[in-house]
PDB file of C-alpha atoms in Angstrom:
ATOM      1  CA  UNK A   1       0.000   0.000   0.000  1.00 59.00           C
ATOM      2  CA  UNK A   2       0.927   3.634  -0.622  1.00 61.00           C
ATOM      3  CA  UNK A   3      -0.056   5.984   2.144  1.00 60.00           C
ATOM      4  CA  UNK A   4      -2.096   7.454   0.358  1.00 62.00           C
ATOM      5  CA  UNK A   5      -3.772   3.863   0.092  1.00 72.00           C
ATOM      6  CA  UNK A   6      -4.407   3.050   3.988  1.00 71.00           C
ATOM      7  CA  UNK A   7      -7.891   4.530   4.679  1.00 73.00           C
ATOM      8  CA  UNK A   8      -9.158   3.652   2.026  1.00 75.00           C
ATOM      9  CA  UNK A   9      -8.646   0.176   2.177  1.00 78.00           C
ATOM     10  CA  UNK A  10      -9.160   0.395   6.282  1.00 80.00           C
ATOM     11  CA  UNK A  11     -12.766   2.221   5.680  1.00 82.00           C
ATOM     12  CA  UNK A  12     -13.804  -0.519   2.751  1.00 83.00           C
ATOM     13  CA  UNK A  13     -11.721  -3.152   0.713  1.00 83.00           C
ATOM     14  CA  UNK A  14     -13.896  -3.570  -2.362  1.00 83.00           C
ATOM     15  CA  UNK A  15     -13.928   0.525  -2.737  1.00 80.00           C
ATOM     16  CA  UNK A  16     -10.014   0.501  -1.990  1.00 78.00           C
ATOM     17  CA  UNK A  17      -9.766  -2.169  -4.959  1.00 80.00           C
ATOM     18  CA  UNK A  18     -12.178   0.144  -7.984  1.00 79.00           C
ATOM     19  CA  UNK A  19      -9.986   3.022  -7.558  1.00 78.00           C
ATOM     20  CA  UNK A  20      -6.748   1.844  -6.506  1.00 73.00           C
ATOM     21  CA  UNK A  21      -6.292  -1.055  -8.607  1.00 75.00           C
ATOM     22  CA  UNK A  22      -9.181  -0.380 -11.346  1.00 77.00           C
ATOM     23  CA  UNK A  23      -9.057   2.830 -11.731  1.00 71.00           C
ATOM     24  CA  UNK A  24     -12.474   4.053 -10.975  1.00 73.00           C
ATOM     25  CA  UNK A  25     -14.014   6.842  -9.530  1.00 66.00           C
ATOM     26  CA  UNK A  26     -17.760   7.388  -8.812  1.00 64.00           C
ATOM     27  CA  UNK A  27     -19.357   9.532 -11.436  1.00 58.00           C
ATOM     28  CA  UNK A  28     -19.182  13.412 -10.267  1.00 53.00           C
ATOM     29  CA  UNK A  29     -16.778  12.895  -7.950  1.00 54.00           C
ATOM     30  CA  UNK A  30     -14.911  15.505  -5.757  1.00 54.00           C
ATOM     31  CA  UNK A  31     -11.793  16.608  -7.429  1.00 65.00           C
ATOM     32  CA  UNK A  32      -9.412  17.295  -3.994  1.00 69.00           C
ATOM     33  CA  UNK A  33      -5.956  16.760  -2.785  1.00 72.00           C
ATOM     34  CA  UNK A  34      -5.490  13.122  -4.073  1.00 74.00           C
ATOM     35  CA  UNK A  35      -6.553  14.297  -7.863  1.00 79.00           C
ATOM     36  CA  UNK A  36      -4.217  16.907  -7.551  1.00 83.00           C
ATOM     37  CA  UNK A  37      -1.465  15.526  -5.943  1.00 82.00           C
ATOM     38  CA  UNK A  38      -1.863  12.695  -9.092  1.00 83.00           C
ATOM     39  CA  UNK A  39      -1.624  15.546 -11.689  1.00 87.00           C
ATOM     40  CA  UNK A  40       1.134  16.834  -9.935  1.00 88.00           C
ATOM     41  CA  UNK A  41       2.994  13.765  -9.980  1.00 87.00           C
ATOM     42  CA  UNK A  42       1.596  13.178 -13.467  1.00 90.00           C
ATOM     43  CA  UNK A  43       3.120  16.150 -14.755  1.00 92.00           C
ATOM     44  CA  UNK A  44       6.450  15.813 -13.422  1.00 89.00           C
ATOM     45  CA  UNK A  45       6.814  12.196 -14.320  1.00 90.00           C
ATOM     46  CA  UNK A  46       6.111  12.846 -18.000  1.00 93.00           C
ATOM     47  CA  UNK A  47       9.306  15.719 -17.182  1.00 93.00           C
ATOM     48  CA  UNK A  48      11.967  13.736 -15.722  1.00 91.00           C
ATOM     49  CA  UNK A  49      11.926  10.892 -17.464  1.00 93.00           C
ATOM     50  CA  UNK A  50      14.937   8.212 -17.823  1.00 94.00           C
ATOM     51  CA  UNK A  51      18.305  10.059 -19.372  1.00 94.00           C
ATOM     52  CA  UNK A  52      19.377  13.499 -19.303  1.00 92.00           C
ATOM     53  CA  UNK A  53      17.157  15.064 -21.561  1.00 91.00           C
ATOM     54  CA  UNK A  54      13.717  16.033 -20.430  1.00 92.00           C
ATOM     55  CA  UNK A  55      10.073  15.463 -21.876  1.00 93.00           C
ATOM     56  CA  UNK A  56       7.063  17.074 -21.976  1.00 95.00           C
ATOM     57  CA  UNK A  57       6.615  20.519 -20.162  1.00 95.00           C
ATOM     58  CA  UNK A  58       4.774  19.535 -16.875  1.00 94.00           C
ATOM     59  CA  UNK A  59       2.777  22.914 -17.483  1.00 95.00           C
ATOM     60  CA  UNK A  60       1.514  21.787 -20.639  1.00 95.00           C
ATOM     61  CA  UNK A  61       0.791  18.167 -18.895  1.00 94.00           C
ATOM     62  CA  UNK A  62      -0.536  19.846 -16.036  1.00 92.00           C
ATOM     63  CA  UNK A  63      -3.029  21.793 -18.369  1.00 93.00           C
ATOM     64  CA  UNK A  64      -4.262  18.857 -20.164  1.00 92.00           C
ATOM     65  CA  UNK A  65      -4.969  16.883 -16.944  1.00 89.00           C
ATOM     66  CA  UNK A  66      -7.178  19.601 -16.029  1.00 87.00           C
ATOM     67  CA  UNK A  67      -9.031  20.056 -18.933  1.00 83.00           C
ATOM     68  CA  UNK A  68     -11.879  17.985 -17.827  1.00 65.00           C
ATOM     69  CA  UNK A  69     -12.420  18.865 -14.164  1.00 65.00           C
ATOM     70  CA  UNK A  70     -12.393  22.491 -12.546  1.00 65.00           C
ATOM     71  CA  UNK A  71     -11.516  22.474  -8.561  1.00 75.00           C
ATOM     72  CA  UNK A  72     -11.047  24.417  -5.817  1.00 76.00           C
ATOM     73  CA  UNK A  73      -8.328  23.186  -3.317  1.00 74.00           C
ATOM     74  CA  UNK A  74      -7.862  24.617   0.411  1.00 73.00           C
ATOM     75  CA  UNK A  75      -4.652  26.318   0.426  1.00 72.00           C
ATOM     76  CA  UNK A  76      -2.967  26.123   4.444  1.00 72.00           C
ATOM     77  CA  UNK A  77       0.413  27.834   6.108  1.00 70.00           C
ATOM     78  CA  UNK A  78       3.113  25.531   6.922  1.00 67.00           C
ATOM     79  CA  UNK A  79       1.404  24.944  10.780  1.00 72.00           C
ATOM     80  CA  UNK A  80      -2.274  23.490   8.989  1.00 71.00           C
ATOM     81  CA  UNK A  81      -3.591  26.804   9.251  1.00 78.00           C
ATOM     82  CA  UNK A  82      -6.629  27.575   6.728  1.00 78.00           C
ATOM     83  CA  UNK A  83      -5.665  30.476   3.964  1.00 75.00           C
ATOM     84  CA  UNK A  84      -7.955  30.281   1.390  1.00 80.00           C
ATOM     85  CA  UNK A  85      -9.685  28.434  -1.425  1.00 79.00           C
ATOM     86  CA  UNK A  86      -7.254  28.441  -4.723  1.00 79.00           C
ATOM     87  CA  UNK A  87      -8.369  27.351  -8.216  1.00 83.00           C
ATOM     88  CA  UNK A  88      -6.471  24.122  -8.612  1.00 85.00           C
ATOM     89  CA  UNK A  89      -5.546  24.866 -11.865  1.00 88.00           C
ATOM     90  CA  UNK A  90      -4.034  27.897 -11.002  1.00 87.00           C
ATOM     91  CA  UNK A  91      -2.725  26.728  -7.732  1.00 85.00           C
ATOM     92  CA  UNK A  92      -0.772  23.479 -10.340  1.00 88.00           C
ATOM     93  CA  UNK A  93       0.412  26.149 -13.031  1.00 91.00           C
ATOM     94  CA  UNK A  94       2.186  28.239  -9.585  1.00 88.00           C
ATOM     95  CA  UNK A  95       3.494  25.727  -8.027  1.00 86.00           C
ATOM     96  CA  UNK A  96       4.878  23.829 -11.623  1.00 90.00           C
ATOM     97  CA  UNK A  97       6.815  27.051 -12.592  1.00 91.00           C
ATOM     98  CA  UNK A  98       8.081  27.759  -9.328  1.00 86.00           C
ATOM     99  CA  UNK A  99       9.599  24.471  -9.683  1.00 84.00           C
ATOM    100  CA  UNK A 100      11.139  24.926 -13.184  1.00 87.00           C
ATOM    101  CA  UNK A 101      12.264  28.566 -11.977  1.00 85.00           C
ATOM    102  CA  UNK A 102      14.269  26.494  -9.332  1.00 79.00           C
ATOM    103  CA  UNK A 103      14.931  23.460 -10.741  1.00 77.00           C
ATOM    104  CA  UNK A 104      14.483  23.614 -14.319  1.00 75.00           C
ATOM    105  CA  UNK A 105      18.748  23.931 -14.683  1.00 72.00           C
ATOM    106  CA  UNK A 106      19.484  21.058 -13.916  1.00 80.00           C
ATOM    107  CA  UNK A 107      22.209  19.587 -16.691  1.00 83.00           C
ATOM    108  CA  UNK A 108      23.914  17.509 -13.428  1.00 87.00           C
ATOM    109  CA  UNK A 109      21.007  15.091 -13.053  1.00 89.00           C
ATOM    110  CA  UNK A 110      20.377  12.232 -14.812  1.00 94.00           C
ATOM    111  CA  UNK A 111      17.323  10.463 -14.114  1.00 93.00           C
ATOM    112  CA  UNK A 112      17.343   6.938 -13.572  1.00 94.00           C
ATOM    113  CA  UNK A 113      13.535   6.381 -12.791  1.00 91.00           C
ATOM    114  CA  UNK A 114      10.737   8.214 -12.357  1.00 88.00           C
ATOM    115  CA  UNK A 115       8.160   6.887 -10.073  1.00 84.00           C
ATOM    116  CA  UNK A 116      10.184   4.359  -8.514  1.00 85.00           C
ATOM    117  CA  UNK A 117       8.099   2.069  -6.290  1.00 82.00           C
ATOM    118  CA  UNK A 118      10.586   0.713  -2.811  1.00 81.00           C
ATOM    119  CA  UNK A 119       9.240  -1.838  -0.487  1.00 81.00           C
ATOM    120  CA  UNK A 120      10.881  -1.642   3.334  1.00 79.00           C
ATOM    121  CA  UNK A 121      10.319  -4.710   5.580  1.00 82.00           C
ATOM    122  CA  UNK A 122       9.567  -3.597   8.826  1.00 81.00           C
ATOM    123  CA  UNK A 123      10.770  -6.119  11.548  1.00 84.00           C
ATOM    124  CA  UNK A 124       8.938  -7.369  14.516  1.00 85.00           C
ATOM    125  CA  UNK A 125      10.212  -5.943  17.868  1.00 84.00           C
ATOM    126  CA  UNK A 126       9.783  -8.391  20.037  1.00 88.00           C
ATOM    127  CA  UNK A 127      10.007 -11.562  17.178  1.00 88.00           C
ATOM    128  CA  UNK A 128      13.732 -11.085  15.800  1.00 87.00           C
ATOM    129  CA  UNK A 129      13.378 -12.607  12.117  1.00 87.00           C
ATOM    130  CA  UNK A 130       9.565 -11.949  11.865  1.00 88.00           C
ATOM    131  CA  UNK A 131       8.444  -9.224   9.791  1.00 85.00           C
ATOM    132  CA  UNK A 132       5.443  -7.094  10.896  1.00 80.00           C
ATOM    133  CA  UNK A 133       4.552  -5.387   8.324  1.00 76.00           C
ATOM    134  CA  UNK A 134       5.799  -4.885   4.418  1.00 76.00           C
ATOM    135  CA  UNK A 135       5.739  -0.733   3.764  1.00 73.00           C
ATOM    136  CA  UNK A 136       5.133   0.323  -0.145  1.00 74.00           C
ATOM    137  CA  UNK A 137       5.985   3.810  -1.074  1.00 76.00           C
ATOM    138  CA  UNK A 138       6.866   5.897  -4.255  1.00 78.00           C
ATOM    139  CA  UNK A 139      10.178   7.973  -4.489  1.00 81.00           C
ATOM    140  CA  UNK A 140       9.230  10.469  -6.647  1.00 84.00           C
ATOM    141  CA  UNK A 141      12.405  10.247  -8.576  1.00 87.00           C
ATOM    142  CA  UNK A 142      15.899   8.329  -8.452  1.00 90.00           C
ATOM    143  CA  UNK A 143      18.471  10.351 -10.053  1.00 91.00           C
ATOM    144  CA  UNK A 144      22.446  10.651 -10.433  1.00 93.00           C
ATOM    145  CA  UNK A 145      24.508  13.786 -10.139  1.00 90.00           C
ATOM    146  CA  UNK A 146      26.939  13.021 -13.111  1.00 91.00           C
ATOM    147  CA  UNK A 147      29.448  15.676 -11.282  1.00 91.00           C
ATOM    148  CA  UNK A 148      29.402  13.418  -8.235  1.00 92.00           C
ATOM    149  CA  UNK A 149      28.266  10.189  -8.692  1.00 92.00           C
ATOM    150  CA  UNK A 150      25.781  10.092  -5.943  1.00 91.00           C
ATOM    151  CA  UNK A 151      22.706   8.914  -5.899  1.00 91.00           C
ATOM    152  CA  UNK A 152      19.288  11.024  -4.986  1.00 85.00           C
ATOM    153  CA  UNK A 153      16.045   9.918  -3.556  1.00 83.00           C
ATOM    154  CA  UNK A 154      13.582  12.535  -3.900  1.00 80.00           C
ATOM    155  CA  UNK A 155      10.254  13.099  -2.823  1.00 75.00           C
ATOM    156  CA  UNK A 156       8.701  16.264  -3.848  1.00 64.00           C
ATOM    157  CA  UNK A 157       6.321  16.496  -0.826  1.00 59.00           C
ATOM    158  CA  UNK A 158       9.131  15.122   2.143  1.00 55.00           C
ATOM    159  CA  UNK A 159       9.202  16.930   5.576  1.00 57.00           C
ATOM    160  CA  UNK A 160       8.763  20.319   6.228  1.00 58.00           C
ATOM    161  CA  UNK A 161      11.884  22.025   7.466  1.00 61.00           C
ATOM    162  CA  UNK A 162      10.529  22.195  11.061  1.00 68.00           C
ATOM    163  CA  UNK A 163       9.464  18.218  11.297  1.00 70.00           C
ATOM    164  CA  UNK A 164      11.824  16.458  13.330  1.00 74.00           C
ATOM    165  CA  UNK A 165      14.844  13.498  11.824  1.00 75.00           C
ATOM    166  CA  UNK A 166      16.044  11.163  13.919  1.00 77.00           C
ATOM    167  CA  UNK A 167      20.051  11.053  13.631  1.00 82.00           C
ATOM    168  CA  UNK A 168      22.693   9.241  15.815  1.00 83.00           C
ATOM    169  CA  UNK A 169      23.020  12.351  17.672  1.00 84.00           C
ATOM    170  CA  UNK A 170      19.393  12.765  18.481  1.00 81.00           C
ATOM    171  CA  UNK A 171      16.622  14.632  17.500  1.00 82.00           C
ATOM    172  CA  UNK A 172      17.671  17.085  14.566  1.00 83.00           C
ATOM    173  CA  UNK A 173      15.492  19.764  12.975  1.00 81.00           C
ATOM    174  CA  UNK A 174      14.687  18.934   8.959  1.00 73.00           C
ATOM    175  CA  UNK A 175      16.226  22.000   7.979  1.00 72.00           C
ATOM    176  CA  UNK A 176      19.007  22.229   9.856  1.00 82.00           C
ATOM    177  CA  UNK A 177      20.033  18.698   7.791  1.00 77.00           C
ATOM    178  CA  UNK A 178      23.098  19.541   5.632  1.00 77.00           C
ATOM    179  CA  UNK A 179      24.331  16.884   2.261  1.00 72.00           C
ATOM    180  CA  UNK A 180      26.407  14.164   3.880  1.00 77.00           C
ATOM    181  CA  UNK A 181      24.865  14.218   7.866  1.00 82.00           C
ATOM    182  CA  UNK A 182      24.086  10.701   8.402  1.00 83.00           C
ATOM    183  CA  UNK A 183      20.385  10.214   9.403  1.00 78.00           C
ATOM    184  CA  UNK A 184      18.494   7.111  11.117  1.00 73.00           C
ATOM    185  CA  UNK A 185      16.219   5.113   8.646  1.00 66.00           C
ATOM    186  CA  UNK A 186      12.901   3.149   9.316  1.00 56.00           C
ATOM    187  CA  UNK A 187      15.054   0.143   9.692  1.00 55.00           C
ATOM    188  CA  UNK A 188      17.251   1.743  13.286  1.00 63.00           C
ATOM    189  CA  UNK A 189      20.023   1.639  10.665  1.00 67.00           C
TER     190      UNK A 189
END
């Protein structure tokens, strides 16, 4: 399961399975976050696609997703705090070109996979050997930085810089996190 996924298929199995798996949606249905958070994701998957070049514009993607469906989406500060209603069209068009004003020169990266699904066994604490549970998630993208080598996860929503990462050294603040500080995964490693 994606996150996304879990109360969905906690609140009812068979609807979980017609619009997870299927693909369906019930005829008129509310366009909110999870619609737009696809388009999003839509959009910049059809942009960083495997190589160095890039595709197709993720405005123009962005544009066409929307063609069908007009929605409002509640817009909130970085504590959950209620600003306002934004046209989600609008609201997708801002927040694609903000993203191609800061990340559109990007010649080091070379994209190994968009969209990569990773799976994380999550080990029983009490059972050593058993695994409770199997966690499915989506890296957004997996790319190389051909001036370094290295390897980058990326996740376009993440943490905000005031959520809390777990490091040896304690408790660190998400923006305070500098390239190379080691950090503790979901595993204790």
């Amino acid at each position: 399961f994606r996150t996304s996924e879990r109360k969905a298929f906690k609140n009812c199995q068979w609807q979980w399975w017609y619009v997870y798996v299927e693909g369906l949606q019930k005829k008129g249905a509310r366009k909110g976050a999870l619609w737009f958070g696809q388009g999003i994701h839509l959009a910049l998957e059809r942009w960083y696609i495997p190589g160095k070049e890039r595709g197709v514009d993720p405005i123009v993607t962005w544009l066409e997703y929307c063609l069908e469906a007009s929605a409002d989406i509640r817009v909130e500060d970085d504590d959950g705090e209620f600003l306002t209603w934004m046209d989600a069209k609008d609201l997708g068009v801002a927040m694609l070109t903000h993203m191609l004003e800061t990340y559109g020169d990007d010649d080091e990266w070379y994209i190994l996979s968009p969209e990569q699904t990773v799976e994380v066994l999550i080990q029983h604490p009490q059972r050593p050997g058993e695994i409770l549970v199997r966690y499915v998630g989506v890296f957004d993208i997996v790319a190389r930085n051909r001036k370094t080598g290295l390897i980058w996860l990326w996740d376009h929503k993440g943490l905000r810089m005031d959520e809390q990462v777990m490091t040896p050294n304690g408790l660190v603040l998400n923006g305070d996190l500098v390239v190379g500080d080691e950090v503790i995964g979901s595993d204790g490693k």
